[in-house]
Short mmCIF file of C-alpha atoms in Angstrom, two decimals:
data_model
loop_
_atom_site.label_atom_id
_atom_site.label_comp_id
_atom_site.label_asym_id
_atom_site.label_seq_id
_atom_site.Cartn_x
_atom_site.Cartn_y
_atom_site.Cartn_z
CA MET A 1078 -0.31 0.48 0.13
CA ASP A 1079 1.58 3.27 -0.55
CA ASN A 1080 0.72 6.30 1.29
CA LEU A 1081 1.05 9.76 -0.81
CA TYR A 1082 0.90 13.15 0.79
CA GLU A 1083 2.89 16.34 -0.73
CA THR A 1084 4.90 17.58 1.17
CA GLU A 1085 6.51 21.39 0.06
CA LYS A 1086 9.71 19.44 -0.83
CA ILE A 1087 9.34 16.25 -2.02
CA PRO A 1088 5.74 13.91 -2.08
CA PHE A 1089 6.09 11.85 0.94
CA ARG A 1090 5.30 8.83 -0.15
CA HIS A 1091 6.52 5.52 1.89
CA THR A 1092 6.00 1.92 1.20
CA SER A 1093 4.61 -0.30 4.17
CA VAL A 1094 5.98 -3.31 3.70
CA LEU A 1095 3.67 -6.77 5.01
CA LEU A 1096 1.86 -5.04 5.78
CA GLU A 1097 -1.57 -7.10 5.26
CA GLU A 1098 -0.06 -10.22 7.21
CA THR A 1099 1.53 -7.46 10.45
CA ILE A 1100 -2.24 -5.79 10.65
CA ASN A 1101 -3.75 -9.15 9.90
CA ASN A 1102 -1.21 -10.95 12.96
CA ILE A 1103 -1.62 -8.48 15.89
CA PHE A 1104 -5.33 -7.01 16.20
CA THR A 1105 -7.32 -8.95 18.32
CA LYS A 1106 -9.86 -6.53 19.41
CA PRO A 1107 -11.18 -2.83 18.72
CA GLU A 1108 -11.02 -1.91 22.27
CA GLY A 1109 -7.37 -2.57 22.34
CA ILE A 1110 -4.18 0.60 23.03
CA TYR A 1111 -1.84 -0.94 20.59
CA VAL A 1112 1.49 0.74 20.23
CA ASP A 1113 3.63 1.59 16.21
CA CYS A 1114 7.54 2.07 18.53
CA THR A 1115 7.61 3.60 14.30
CA LEU A 1116 5.21 5.34 12.71
CA GLY A 1117 6.99 6.19 9.32
CA GLY A 1118 4.25 7.45 7.06
CA ALA A 1119 1.42 5.61 9.50
CA GLY A 1120 0.56 3.30 6.74
CA HIS A 1121 0.10 0.75 9.63
CA SER A 1122 -1.75 2.50 11.59
CA LEU A 1123 -3.95 4.08 9.39
CA GLU A 1124 -5.22 0.35 9.08
CA LEU A 1125 -4.55 -0.28 12.13
CA ALA A 1126 -6.66 2.27 12.90
CA LYS A 1127 -9.59 1.64 10.76
CA LEU A 1128 -10.15 -0.87 13.39
CA LEU A 1129 -10.34 0.09 16.04
CA ASN A 1130 -13.46 1.27 17.40
CA GLU A 1131 -13.97 5.02 19.17
CA ASN A 1132 -13.12 3.65 22.55
CA GLY A 1133 -10.04 2.58 21.39
CA LEU A 1134 -5.95 3.89 20.89
CA LEU A 1135 -4.09 4.17 18.52
CA ILE A 1136 0.02 5.45 19.74
CA GLY A 1137 2.28 6.48 17.06
CA ILE A 1138 5.48 7.16 18.08
CA ASP A 1139 8.56 8.51 15.70
CA GLN A 1140 11.74 10.56 16.14
CA ASP A 1141 11.49 12.14 12.68
CA GLU A 1142 9.09 15.54 12.78
CA GLU A 1143 8.62 14.50 9.39
CA ALA A 1144 6.71 11.77 9.60
CA ILE A 1145 4.70 13.96 12.98
CA LYS A 1146 3.02 15.82 10.49
CA LYS A 1147 2.31 13.60 8.26
CA ALA A 1148 0.22 11.27 10.04
CA ASN A 1149 -0.94 13.92 11.49
CA GLN A 1150 -3.32 14.27 8.42
CA VAL A 1151 -2.85 10.66 7.83
CA LEU A 1152 -4.86 9.32 10.06
CA LYS A 1153 -7.27 12.84 11.31
CA ASP A 1154 -11.04 11.41 10.27
CA VAL A 1155 -10.26 7.65 12.22
CA VAL A 1156 -12.50 6.72 14.73
CA CYS A 1157 -10.02 5.49 17.49
CA ARG A 1158 -8.47 7.55 19.67
CA VAL A 1159 -5.16 8.86 18.56
CA GLU A 1160 -2.22 9.64 20.61
CA LEU A 1161 0.62 10.13 18.28
CA ILE A 1162 4.28 11.13 19.70
CA LYS A 1163 8.09 12.47 18.45
CA ASN A 1164 10.21 10.60 20.93
CA ASN A 1165 12.60 7.64 20.08
CA PHE A 1166 10.82 4.89 21.15
CA GLN A 1167 13.24 3.53 23.24
CA ASN A 1168 11.56 5.52 25.73
CA LEU A 1169 8.31 3.30 24.89
CA ASP A 1170 8.32 3.47 29.11
CA LYS A 1171 8.19 6.59 30.31
CA ILE A 1172 5.99 6.93 26.55
CA LEU A 1173 3.41 4.55 28.31
CA ASP A 1174 4.08 6.07 31.81
CA GLU A 1175 3.12 9.57 31.12
CA LEU A 1176 0.23 8.51 29.29
CA ASN A 1177 -0.97 6.71 32.55
CA ILE A 1178 -1.08 3.46 30.25
CA GLU A 1179 0.45 0.46 32.10
CA LYS A 1180 -0.79 -2.44 29.33
CA VAL A 1181 -0.97 -2.66 25.35
CA ASP A 1182 -2.68 -5.19 23.26
CA GLY A 1183 -0.38 -4.38 20.55
CA VAL A 1184 3.37 -3.04 18.98
CA ILE A 1185 4.21 -2.74 15.65
CA PHE A 1186 8.60 -2.63 15.19
CA ASP A 1187 8.83 -0.93 10.62
CA LEU A 1188 12.31 -1.60 11.78
CA GLY A 1189 15.62 0.72 9.07
CA VAL A 1190 14.69 3.80 7.44
CA SER A 1191 11.82 4.98 5.69
CA SER A 1192 11.38 4.31 1.97
CA TYR A 1193 10.18 8.94 2.30
CA GLN A 1194 14.08 9.08 3.86
CA LEU A 1195 15.81 8.00 1.98
CA ASP A 1196 14.00 8.99 -0.76
CA ASN A 1197 14.34 13.16 0.19
CA PRO A 1198 18.37 14.15 -1.06
CA GLU A 1199 18.37 16.48 2.15
CA ARG A 1200 18.49 13.49 4.48
CA GLY A 1201 21.49 12.51 2.57
CA PHE A 1202 20.97 8.09 3.61
CA SER A 1203 21.19 7.08 -0.14
CA TYR A 1204 23.91 6.63 -1.54
CA MET A 1205 22.48 7.54 -5.03
CA LYS A 1206 21.10 10.85 -4.37
CA ASP A 1207 24.30 13.33 -3.78
CA ALA A 1208 23.79 15.30 -0.33
CA PRO A 1209 24.93 16.78 2.56
CA LEU A 1210 26.26 14.14 4.63
CA ASP A 1211 23.21 13.95 7.69
CA MET A 1212 21.67 10.43 8.72
CA ARG A 1213 20.00 11.96 11.11
CA MET A 1214 16.54 10.53 11.64
CA ASP A 1215 15.94 12.56 14.93
CA SER A 1216 17.28 16.07 12.49
CA LYS A 1217 17.55 17.99 15.60
CA ASN A 1218 20.76 15.49 17.13
CA LYS A 1219 23.37 17.36 16.55
CA PHE A 1220 26.07 14.46 15.43
CA SER A 1221 25.89 13.43 12.37
CA ALA A 1222 27.53 10.95 9.16
CA PHE A 1223 30.06 13.85 8.77
CA ASP A 1224 30.71 13.25 12.47
CA VAL A 1225 31.33 9.83 11.88
CA VAL A 1226 33.14 9.74 8.63
CA ASN A 1227 35.66 12.88 9.02
CA THR A 1228 36.23 12.34 13.20
CA TYR A 1229 36.54 8.24 13.39
CA SER A 1230 39.82 6.55 13.36
CA GLU A 1231 40.87 3.82 10.52
CA GLU A 1232 40.18 1.28 14.01
CA GLU A 1233 36.73 2.71 14.51
CA LEU A 1234 35.92 3.07 11.03
CA THR A 1235 36.96 -0.40 10.26
CA ASN A 1236 35.00 -1.98 13.74
CA ILE A 1237 31.08 0.15 12.16
CA PHE A 1238 31.62 -1.16 8.80
CA TYR A 1239 33.21 -4.34 9.43
CA LYS A 1240 29.69 -5.53 12.63
CA TYR A 1241 27.04 -3.53 11.78
CA GLY A 1242 28.02 -3.37 7.80
CA GLU A 1243 29.10 -6.87 6.75
CA GLU A 1244 31.79 -5.30 4.89
CA LYS A 1245 35.00 -8.15 4.10
CA PHE A 1246 36.73 -4.74 2.21
CA SER A 1247 35.96 -2.88 5.47
CA LYS A 1248 39.58 -1.99 6.24
CA ARG A 1249 40.30 -1.05 3.66
CA ILE A 1250 37.59 1.35 2.90
CA ALA A 1251 38.39 2.14 6.34
CA LYS A 1252 42.59 3.83 4.75
CA PHE A 1253 40.78 5.26 1.88
CA ILE A 1254 38.57 7.45 2.66
CA ILE A 1255 41.23 8.39 6.03
CA ASN A 1256 43.80 8.64 2.91
CA SER A 1257 41.22 11.09 1.75
CA ARG A 1258 40.17 13.22 3.94
CA LYS A 1259 43.58 14.47 4.69
CA GLU A 1260 43.45 16.55 1.55
CA LYS A 1261 40.43 17.42 2.23
CA LEU A 1262 37.08 16.95 4.23
CA ILE A 1263 34.44 14.35 3.33
CA ASN A 1264 31.06 16.38 2.75
CA THR A 1265 28.98 14.84 0.79
CA THR A 1266 27.11 11.51 -0.11
CA PHE A 1267 28.65 11.01 -3.60
CA GLU A 1268 31.66 12.19 -2.70
CA LEU A 1269 32.08 9.01 0.03
CA THR A 1270 30.65 7.42 -2.11
CA GLU A 1271 33.78 7.72 -5.23
CA ILE A 1272 36.08 6.96 -2.44
CA ILE A 1273 34.72 3.31 -1.43
CA LYS A 1274 33.42 2.50 -5.16
CA SER A 1275 37.75 3.30 -5.51
CA ALA A 1276 38.14 1.06 -2.35
CA ILE A 1277 36.69 -1.46 -3.76
CA PRO A 1278 38.66 -3.11 -6.38
CA ALA A 1279 37.05 -3.21 -9.63
CA LYS A 1280 36.18 -7.74 -10.54
CA MET A 1281 33.94 -7.61 -7.12
CA ARG A 1282 31.90 -3.95 -7.91
CA ARG A 1283 30.55 -5.38 -10.93
CA THR A 1284 28.35 -8.09 -9.35
CA GLY A 1285 25.95 -7.89 -5.79
CA PRO A 1286 24.58 -4.90 -4.54
CA HIS A 1287 26.05 -2.06 -4.66
CA PRO A 1288 29.72 -1.18 -4.14
CA ALA A 1289 28.53 1.36 -1.15
CA LYS A 1290 25.39 -0.28 -0.22
CA ARG A 1291 27.12 -2.20 3.21
CA THR A 1292 29.43 0.79 4.86
CA PHE A 1293 26.15 3.38 4.46
CA GLN A 1294 24.02 0.63 6.51
CA ALA A 1295 26.78 1.19 8.71
CA ILE A 1296 26.65 4.30 9.31
CA ARG A 1297 22.78 5.61 9.12
CA ILE A 1298 22.70 1.94 12.20
CA GLU A 1299 25.83 4.22 13.95
CA VAL A 1300 25.33 7.80 13.34
CA ASN A 1301 21.08 6.84 14.56
CA ASN A 1302 22.52 3.43 17.28
CA GLU A 1303 20.67 1.85 15.89
CA LEU A 1304 21.33 -2.10 17.09
CA ASN A 1305 22.18 -1.60 20.30
CA ILE A 1306 18.57 -0.40 21.68
CA LEU A 1307 16.96 -2.79 20.39
CA HIS A 1308 16.87 -5.44 22.19
CA ASP A 1309 15.61 -4.23 25.49
CA THR A 1310 13.08 -2.13 24.25
CA PHE A 1311 12.15 -5.66 22.33
CA ALA A 1312 11.97 -6.33 26.39
CA LYS A 1313 9.68 -2.98 27.71
CA ALA A 1314 7.57 -4.34 25.00
CA ILE A 1315 6.98 -7.74 25.73
CA LYS A 1316 6.18 -6.83 29.15
CA ARG A 1317 3.72 -3.57 28.37
CA LEU A 1318 1.97 -6.62 26.76
CA ASN A 1319 -1.79 -7.77 28.07
CA THR A 1320 -1.97 -11.56 28.37
CA LYS A 1321 -3.10 -12.16 24.63
CA GLY A 1322 -1.47 -9.19 22.90
CA ARG A 1323 1.19 -9.66 20.28
CA ILE A 1324 4.64 -7.84 19.14
CA ALA A 1325 5.22 -7.60 15.50
CA ILE A 1326 9.24 -7.26 14.57
CA ILE A 1327 9.68 -6.61 10.88
CA THR A 1328 13.03 -7.01 10.11
CA PHE A 1329 15.73 -5.77 7.07
CA HIS A 1330 18.57 -6.76 7.29
CA SER A 1331 20.16 -10.11 9.01
CA LEU A 1332 22.07 -8.10 12.07
CA GLU A 1333 18.41 -6.59 13.01
CA ASP A 1334 16.99 -9.86 12.18
CA LYS A 1335 19.34 -11.80 14.64
CA ILE A 1336 18.08 -9.43 17.74
CA ALA A 1337 14.79 -9.41 17.43
CA LYS A 1338 15.43 -13.23 16.93
CA GLN A 1339 17.30 -14.07 20.72
CA THR A 1340 14.93 -11.81 22.82
CA PHE A 1341 12.07 -13.79 21.60
CA LYS A 1342 14.44 -17.44 22.43
CA GLU A 1343 15.19 -15.29 25.40
CA PHE A 1344 11.23 -14.67 25.99
CA SER A 1345 9.65 -17.52 25.87
CA THR A 1346 12.24 -20.19 27.39
CA SER A 1347 11.16 -21.96 30.14
CA CYS A 1348 13.94 -22.80 32.69
CA ILE A 1349 17.63 -22.21 31.68
CA CYS A 1350 18.92 -24.44 34.25
CA PRO A 1351 21.86 -26.73 33.31
CA LYS A 1352 20.68 -29.50 32.17
CA SER A 1353 22.35 -32.06 34.95
CA PHE A 1354 19.96 -30.25 38.03
CA PRO A 1355 17.59 -33.17 39.19
CA VAL A 1356 14.71 -29.61 39.82
CA CYS A 1357 14.22 -26.26 38.68
CA VAL A 1358 15.40 -23.53 40.95
CA CYS A 1359 15.65 -20.55 38.78
CA ASN A 1360 11.96 -20.82 38.56
CA GLN A 1361 12.26 -18.83 35.44
CA LYS A 1362 8.75 -18.77 33.41
CA ALA A 1363 8.50 -18.26 28.86
CA GLU A 1364 6.34 -14.67 29.48
CA ILE A 1365 6.10 -14.95 25.10
CA LYS A 1366 5.01 -17.79 22.71
CA ILE A 1367 6.13 -17.52 18.72
CA LEU A 1368 2.92 -17.47 16.32
CA GLY A 1369 5.34 -19.53 13.88
CA LYS A 1370 8.40 -19.22 11.56
CA PRO A 1371 8.95 -15.81 9.64
CA ILE A 1372 7.32 -14.28 7.47
CA ILE A 1373 8.11 -12.57 4.20
CA PRO A 1374 6.22 -10.81 1.79
CA ASN A 1375 5.32 -12.53 -1.45
CA ASP A 1376 5.86 -12.04 -4.96
CA LYS A 1377 3.36 -10.18 -6.22
CA GLU A 1378 4.73 -7.21 -3.00
CA LEU A 1379 8.30 -8.57 -4.26
CA GLU A 1380 7.63 -7.11 -7.16
CA GLU A 1381 5.58 -4.25 -7.02
CA ASN A 1382 8.71 -2.59 -3.47
CA HIS A 1383 11.84 -3.50 -3.93
CA ARG A 1384 12.48 -2.28 -1.16
CA ALA A 1385 10.47 -5.68 0.79
CA ARG A 1386 12.83 -8.57 -0.74
CA SER A 1387 15.02 -9.01 2.72
CA ALA A 1388 12.28 -8.19 5.07
CA LYS A 1389 11.39 -11.12 7.49
CA LEU A 1390 7.94 -10.55 9.61
CA ARG A 1391 7.88 -11.99 13.27
CA ILE A 1392 4.94 -12.67 15.60
CA ALA A 1393 5.08 -13.42 19.73
CA GLU A 1394 2.17 -13.34 21.58
CA LYS A 1395 1.21 -12.52 25.26
CA ILE A 1396 1.23 -15.44 28.26
#
């Protein structure tokens, strides 16, 4: 489903991935309380809100001011109650506490960068569009991609490219960046892209994804501290679920998915005592049950939206 909302600069366009599958799995009752932790273009929120009655409540969270503005337009005609919060979803507990809400019936996480952020040249997320090096999901933060590229040491750059981008040429790319910035600061996405291309052997550039894809992903994750907050935030969401409430997590690369998978396994495990113990002494109880295998986009969605190709949806229910 494609949401298109005009702005003064570019259309606010965001295609919600695994939309029907997410809503069908997360929705349980029309009077429930649901949290969309990654509001984006409000695609998931809108479809969920359509199912809620006047007693239902939809809470939308996003650290991007533009997402909040557009969500206000998208959701203005729904009958349920709506609370839109500009914040980072790692503050989920604080957000719910300030709304005097103890438990909710569903939580959605649609991770990664939105189509609007990628398509807006000014945001500096895309290696396909020339723009200042930025990549901030919250544009009020001072720390940006420019700071990572121009101030991190060669070792620090190597580590984040390898850890967050799974880039096998991480050390070589880091060295090329260091050498380039000795001549002048690296200011734009195209400048960085050309440096990355020059660092990767020509033979390797001719196959596979764009040569800058993994490095840009790594820098974006570093700028926004995306991975370090996931486990604790997923745990908070699980703790705030009502019995039979559900959590839905959409991931787009293996690092996110690994954290989602491990968190679900942790909270769905009953006893962690060594097998040699005759009786359980840990008293750990499973808090969720995992609902089926990860869901991936069907052929029709993949044909219509190439950005969905790596998406996985994991669902769990509170016991």
